[in-house]
Amino acid sequence: TNQSLCENNLRILNLLSEEVFSFGKTHMVSKKVAKLKDSLNSQFSTIYELCNFIFKSHVAQPGSVKTSLLTTTLSTLANFLEWIPLGYIFETDLIQTLMIHFWDPLEYRIECAKCLNEIACLHEGVQQYQPQLVQCFQGVVEKIQQLPENTPQACASLPGPQRVFWEVFHN
């Protein structure tokens, strides 16, 4: 598959998700929003398969997937996590994949942290997934404890990607 085409499609899906779920509440007729939400929900399995394929390709052959495609995939996923069926989050290896393969590399850490934050902010229906949610929280705490202690003043002397991460993380 053409990675640039995949990346552009994910950007379009990301914009569509933002339009429907973030801005749709105030700028669209509620029937139209409901119809678009239903359509996205019914098509989500295909969207998830695409994201999962991209992640698995990267895991199987590191370096085979463009960094920009992985970042776009993580960003799109972060926007989708607030409305997708919870089974895609808690009944798959999604959280484990994020923690193991996308937290440590600095180029993905910000988007990975956004995904994990969206998971932590879920409220409706998560009671049955409490053990997975607790495990996710513990994993994030462990990852944060492994980070070097940098004060905001020390961030200025860090290399580019590390500095950007800490600036975003502190703000």
PDB file of C-alpha atoms in Angstrom:
ATOM      1  CA  THR A   1       0.000   0.000   0.000  1.00  0.00           C
ATOM      2  CA  ASN A   2       1.063   3.566  -0.573  1.00  0.00           C
ATOM      3  CA  GLN A   3       1.980   5.042   2.803  1.00  0.00           C
ATOM      4  CA  SER A   4       1.307   8.627   1.708  1.00  0.00           C
ATOM      5  CA  LEU A   5      -2.189   7.650   0.565  1.00  0.00           C
ATOM      6  CA  CYS A   6      -2.833   5.923   3.912  1.00  0.00           C
ATOM      7  CA  GLU A   7      -1.584   8.991   5.753  1.00  0.00           C
ATOM      8  CA  ASN A   8      -3.851  11.321   3.760  1.00  0.00           C
ATOM      9  CA  ASN A   9      -6.857   9.048   4.323  1.00  0.00           C
ATOM     10  CA  LEU A  10      -6.181   9.010   8.063  1.00  0.00           C
ATOM     11  CA  ARG A  11      -5.944  12.805   8.089  1.00  0.00           C
ATOM     12  CA  ILE A  12      -9.322  13.010   6.348  1.00  0.00           C
ATOM     13  CA  LEU A  13     -10.829  10.557   8.849  1.00  0.00           C
ATOM     14  CA  ASN A  14      -9.304  12.597  11.667  1.00  0.00           C
ATOM     15  CA  LEU A  15     -10.884  15.797  10.328  1.00  0.00           C
ATOM     16  CA  LEU A  16     -14.215  14.047   9.848  1.00  0.00           C
ATOM     17  CA  SER A  17     -14.121  12.750  13.409  1.00  0.00           C
ATOM     18  CA  GLU A  18     -13.343  16.233  14.732  1.00  0.00           C
ATOM     19  CA  GLU A  19     -16.120  17.732  12.615  1.00  0.00           C
ATOM     20  CA  VAL A  20     -18.730  15.258  13.812  1.00  0.00           C
ATOM     21  CA  PHE A  21     -17.759  14.664  17.426  1.00  0.00           C
ATOM     22  CA  SER A  22     -16.154  17.945  18.465  1.00  0.00           C
ATOM     23  CA  PHE A  23     -17.672  20.682  16.340  1.00  0.00           C
ATOM     24  CA  GLY A  24     -20.851  18.907  15.253  1.00  0.00           C
ATOM     25  CA  LYS A  25     -22.564  19.492  18.572  1.00  0.00           C
ATOM     26  CA  THR A  26     -22.595  23.248  18.027  1.00  0.00           C
ATOM     27  CA  HIS A  27     -22.518  23.642  14.253  1.00  0.00           C
ATOM     28  CA  MET A  28     -24.735  20.881  12.814  1.00  0.00           C
ATOM     29  CA  VAL A  29     -28.332  19.793  13.072  1.00  0.00           C
ATOM     30  CA  SER A  30     -28.595  16.994  15.645  1.00  0.00           C
ATOM     31  CA  LYS A  31     -30.120  14.558  13.105  1.00  0.00           C
ATOM     32  CA  LYS A  32     -27.169  15.063  10.785  1.00  0.00           C
ATOM     33  CA  VAL A  33     -24.704  14.568  13.654  1.00  0.00           C
ATOM     34  CA  ALA A  34     -26.510  11.378  14.722  1.00  0.00           C
ATOM     35  CA  LYS A  35     -26.480  10.058  11.145  1.00  0.00           C
ATOM     36  CA  LEU A  36     -22.767  10.773  10.724  1.00  0.00           C
ATOM     37  CA  LYS A  37     -21.965   9.215  14.120  1.00  0.00           C
ATOM     38  CA  ASP A  38     -23.899   6.076  13.202  1.00  0.00           C
ATOM     39  CA  SER A  39     -22.095   5.901   9.874  1.00  0.00           C
ATOM     40  CA  LEU A  40     -18.663   6.281  11.483  1.00  0.00           C
ATOM     41  CA  ASN A  41     -19.520   3.710  14.153  1.00  0.00           C
ATOM     42  CA  SER A  42     -20.696   1.193  11.566  1.00  0.00           C
ATOM     43  CA  GLN A  43     -17.511   1.680   9.547  1.00  0.00           C
ATOM     44  CA  PHE A  44     -15.155   1.760  12.498  1.00  0.00           C
ATOM     45  CA  SER A  45     -14.046  -1.865  12.205  1.00  0.00           C
ATOM     46  CA  THR A  46     -12.422  -0.997   8.869  1.00  0.00           C
ATOM     47  CA  ILE A  47     -10.773   2.098  10.357  1.00  0.00           C
ATOM     48  CA  TYR A  48      -9.499   0.045  13.301  1.00  0.00           C
ATOM     49  CA  GLU A  49      -8.146  -2.633  10.948  1.00  0.00           C
ATOM     50  CA  LEU A  50      -6.203   0.041   9.055  1.00  0.00           C
ATOM     51  CA  CYS A  51      -4.721   1.527  12.246  1.00  0.00           C
ATOM     52  CA  ASN A  52      -3.914  -1.933  13.600  1.00  0.00           C
ATOM     53  CA  PHE A  53      -2.307  -2.964  10.286  1.00  0.00           C
ATOM     54  CA  ILE A  54      -0.069   0.117  10.393  1.00  0.00           C
ATOM     55  CA  PHE A  55       0.924  -0.557  14.015  1.00  0.00           C
ATOM     56  CA  LYS A  56       1.565  -4.275  13.402  1.00  0.00           C
ATOM     57  CA  SER A  57       3.626  -3.511  10.280  1.00  0.00           C
ATOM     58  CA  HIS A  58       5.814  -1.187  12.335  1.00  0.00           C
ATOM     59  CA  VAL A  59       6.171  -3.745  15.137  1.00  0.00           C
ATOM     60  CA  ALA A  60       7.016  -6.580  12.727  1.00  0.00           C
ATOM     61  CA  GLN A  61       9.527  -4.510  10.746  1.00  0.00           C
ATOM     62  CA  PRO A  62      10.699  -1.388  12.585  1.00  0.00           C
ATOM     63  CA  GLY A  63      11.554   1.341  10.117  1.00  0.00           C
ATOM     64  CA  SER A  64       9.247  -0.036   7.420  1.00  0.00           C
ATOM     65  CA  VAL A  65       6.495   2.489   8.183  1.00  0.00           C
ATOM     66  CA  LYS A  66       7.099   6.211   7.766  1.00  0.00           C
ATOM     67  CA  THR A  67       7.308   8.140  11.029  1.00  0.00           C
ATOM     68  CA  SER A  68       4.741  10.638   9.746  1.00  0.00           C
ATOM     69  CA  LEU A  69       2.265   7.820   9.008  1.00  0.00           C
ATOM     70  CA  LEU A  70       2.672   6.404  12.515  1.00  0.00           C
ATOM     71  CA  THR A  71       2.285   9.855  14.081  1.00  0.00           C
ATOM     72  CA  THR A  72      -0.838  10.528  12.000  1.00  0.00           C
ATOM     73  CA  THR A  73      -2.250   7.121  12.935  1.00  0.00           C
ATOM     74  CA  LEU A  74      -1.692   7.819  16.639  1.00  0.00           C
ATOM     75  CA  SER A  75      -3.203  11.294  16.318  1.00  0.00           C
ATOM     76  CA  THR A  76      -6.263   9.953  14.498  1.00  0.00           C
ATOM     77  CA  LEU A  77      -6.657   7.197  17.061  1.00  0.00           C
ATOM     78  CA  ALA A  78      -6.473   9.753  19.894  1.00  0.00           C
ATOM     79  CA  ASN A  79      -9.413  11.622  18.354  1.00  0.00           C
ATOM     80  CA  PHE A  80     -11.391   8.410  17.848  1.00  0.00           C
ATOM     81  CA  LEU A  81     -10.911   6.956  21.325  1.00  0.00           C
ATOM     82  CA  GLU A  82     -13.642   9.052  22.939  1.00  0.00           C
ATOM     83  CA  TRP A  83     -16.398   7.510  20.787  1.00  0.00           C
ATOM     84  CA  ILE A  84     -15.327   4.097  19.488  1.00  0.00           C
ATOM     85  CA  PRO A  85     -16.825   0.919  20.926  1.00  0.00           C
ATOM     86  CA  LEU A  86     -14.900   0.103  24.115  1.00  0.00           C
ATOM     87  CA  GLY A  87     -14.124  -3.438  22.987  1.00  0.00           C
ATOM     88  CA  TYR A  88     -11.617  -2.052  20.477  1.00  0.00           C
ATOM     89  CA  ILE A  89      -9.740  -0.483  23.371  1.00  0.00           C
ATOM     90  CA  PHE A  90     -10.019  -3.015  26.176  1.00  0.00           C
ATOM     91  CA  GLU A  91     -10.575  -6.350  24.402  1.00  0.00           C
ATOM     92  CA  THR A  92      -7.624  -6.017  22.028  1.00  0.00           C
ATOM     93  CA  ASP A  93      -3.905  -5.496  22.519  1.00  0.00           C
ATOM     94  CA  LEU A  94      -4.205  -1.778  21.696  1.00  0.00           C
ATOM     95  CA  ILE A  95      -3.124  -0.468  25.109  1.00  0.00           C
ATOM     96  CA  GLN A  96      -0.218  -2.912  25.272  1.00  0.00           C
ATOM     97  CA  THR A  97       0.867  -1.945  21.745  1.00  0.00           C
ATOM     98  CA  LEU A  98       0.819   1.741  22.676  1.00  0.00           C
ATOM     99  CA  MET A  99       2.781   1.185  25.889  1.00  0.00           C
ATOM    100  CA  ILE A 100       5.393  -1.181  24.474  1.00  0.00           C
ATOM    101  CA  HIS A 101       5.995   0.239  21.005  1.00  0.00           C
ATOM    102  CA  PHE A 102       5.021   3.906  20.997  1.00  0.00           C
ATOM    103  CA  TRP A 103       5.838   5.371  24.427  1.00  0.00           C
ATOM    104  CA  ASP A 104       9.611   4.971  24.451  1.00  0.00           C
ATOM    105  CA  PRO A 105      10.485   6.399  21.005  1.00  0.00           C
ATOM    106  CA  LEU A 106      10.415  10.178  21.470  1.00  0.00           C
ATOM    107  CA  GLU A 107       8.955  10.804  18.024  1.00  0.00           C
ATOM    108  CA  TYR A 108       5.738   9.005  19.045  1.00  0.00           C
ATOM    109  CA  ARG A 109       5.554   9.735  22.775  1.00  0.00           C
ATOM    110  CA  ILE A 110       3.388  12.870  22.625  1.00  0.00           C
ATOM    111  CA  GLU A 111       0.752  11.239  20.424  1.00  0.00           C
ATOM    112  CA  CYS A 112       0.947   8.026  22.463  1.00  0.00           C
ATOM    113  CA  ALA A 113       0.419  10.031  25.662  1.00  0.00           C
ATOM    114  CA  LYS A 114      -2.618  11.697  24.048  1.00  0.00           C
ATOM    115  CA  CYS A 115      -4.070   8.255  23.260  1.00  0.00           C
ATOM    116  CA  LEU A 116      -3.486   7.030  26.804  1.00  0.00           C
ATOM    117  CA  ASN A 117      -4.990  10.244  28.184  1.00  0.00           C
ATOM    118  CA  GLU A 118      -8.131   9.737  26.084  1.00  0.00           C
ATOM    119  CA  ILE A 119      -8.420   6.186  27.424  1.00  0.00           C
ATOM    120  CA  ALA A 120      -8.040   7.462  30.994  1.00  0.00           C
ATOM    121  CA  CYS A 121     -10.798  10.047  30.399  1.00  0.00           C
ATOM    122  CA  LEU A 122     -13.385   7.467  29.330  1.00  0.00           C
ATOM    123  CA  HIS A 123     -16.348   7.232  31.697  1.00  0.00           C
ATOM    124  CA  GLU A 124     -19.372   5.601  30.092  1.00  0.00           C
ATOM    125  CA  GLY A 125     -19.350   1.813  30.149  1.00  0.00           C
ATOM    126  CA  VAL A 126     -15.804   1.385  31.464  1.00  0.00           C
ATOM    127  CA  GLN A 127     -16.848  -0.232  34.750  1.00  0.00           C
ATOM    128  CA  GLN A 128     -16.600  -3.707  33.232  1.00  0.00           C
ATOM    129  CA  TYR A 129     -13.072  -2.894  32.048  1.00  0.00           C
ATOM    130  CA  GLN A 130     -11.821  -1.650  35.420  1.00  0.00           C
ATOM    131  CA  PRO A 131      -8.923  -4.190  35.639  1.00  0.00           C
ATOM    132  CA  GLN A 132      -7.635  -3.168  32.187  1.00  0.00           C
ATOM    133  CA  LEU A 133      -7.992   0.512  33.070  1.00  0.00           C
ATOM    134  CA  VAL A 134      -6.056   0.036  36.327  1.00  0.00           C
ATOM    135  CA  GLN A 135      -3.352  -1.910  34.470  1.00  0.00           C
ATOM    136  CA  CYS A 136      -3.125   0.903  31.897  1.00  0.00           C
ATOM    137  CA  PHE A 137      -2.785   3.498  34.666  1.00  0.00           C
ATOM    138  CA  GLN A 138      -0.079   1.455  36.405  1.00  0.00           C
ATOM    139  CA  GLY A 139       1.789   1.098  33.114  1.00  0.00           C
ATOM    140  CA  VAL A 140       1.703   4.842  32.508  1.00  0.00           C
ATOM    141  CA  VAL A 141       2.924   5.548  36.044  1.00  0.00           C
ATOM    142  CA  GLU A 142       5.825   3.113  35.518  1.00  0.00           C
ATOM    143  CA  LYS A 143       6.725   4.779  32.214  1.00  0.00           C
ATOM    144  CA  ILE A 144       6.608   8.242  33.773  1.00  0.00           C
ATOM    145  CA  GLN A 145       8.795   7.097  36.683  1.00  0.00           C
ATOM    146  CA  GLN A 146      11.421   5.962  34.162  1.00  0.00           C
ATOM    147  CA  LEU A 147      11.629   9.405  32.593  1.00  0.00           C
ATOM    148  CA  PRO A 148      14.572  11.579  33.596  1.00  0.00           C
ATOM    149  CA  GLU A 149      13.755  14.307  36.051  1.00  0.00           C
ATOM    150  CA  ASN A 150      13.904  17.531  34.103  1.00  0.00           C
ATOM    151  CA  THR A 151      12.779  20.850  35.370  1.00  0.00           C
ATOM    152  CA  PRO A 152      11.206  23.224  32.845  1.00  0.00           C
ATOM    153  CA  GLN A 153      14.406  25.327  32.952  1.00  0.00           C
ATOM    154  CA  ALA A 154      16.518  22.310  31.970  1.00  0.00           C
ATOM    155  CA  CYS A 155      14.297  21.660  28.930  1.00  0.00           C
ATOM    156  CA  ALA A 156      16.026  24.396  26.949  1.00  0.00           C
ATOM    157  CA  SER A 157      19.263  22.391  26.870  1.00  0.00           C
ATOM    158  CA  LEU A 158      17.646  19.131  25.709  1.00  0.00           C
ATOM    159  CA  PRO A 159      17.877  17.849  22.121  1.00  0.00           C
ATOM    160  CA  GLY A 160      14.931  18.777  19.848  1.00  0.00           C
ATOM    161  CA  PRO A 161      12.506  15.842  20.229  1.00  0.00           C
ATOM    162  CA  GLN A 162      13.095  15.567  23.986  1.00  0.00           C
ATOM    163  CA  ARG A 163      12.607  19.312  24.459  1.00  0.00           C
ATOM    164  CA  VAL A 164       9.346  19.262  22.480  1.00  0.00           C
ATOM    165  CA  PHE A 165       8.073  16.322  24.519  1.00  0.00           C
ATOM    166  CA  TRP A 166       8.804  18.040  27.835  1.00  0.00           C
ATOM    167  CA  GLU A 167       7.350  21.362  26.682  1.00  0.00           C
ATOM    168  CA  VAL A 168       4.111  19.637  25.664  1.00  0.00           C
ATOM    169  CA  PHE A 169       4.141  17.382  28.726  1.00  0.00           C
ATOM    170  CA  HIS A 170       4.599  20.273  31.163  1.00  0.00           C
ATOM    171  CA  ASN A 171       1.905  22.365  29.502  1.00  0.00           C
TER     172      ASN A 171
END
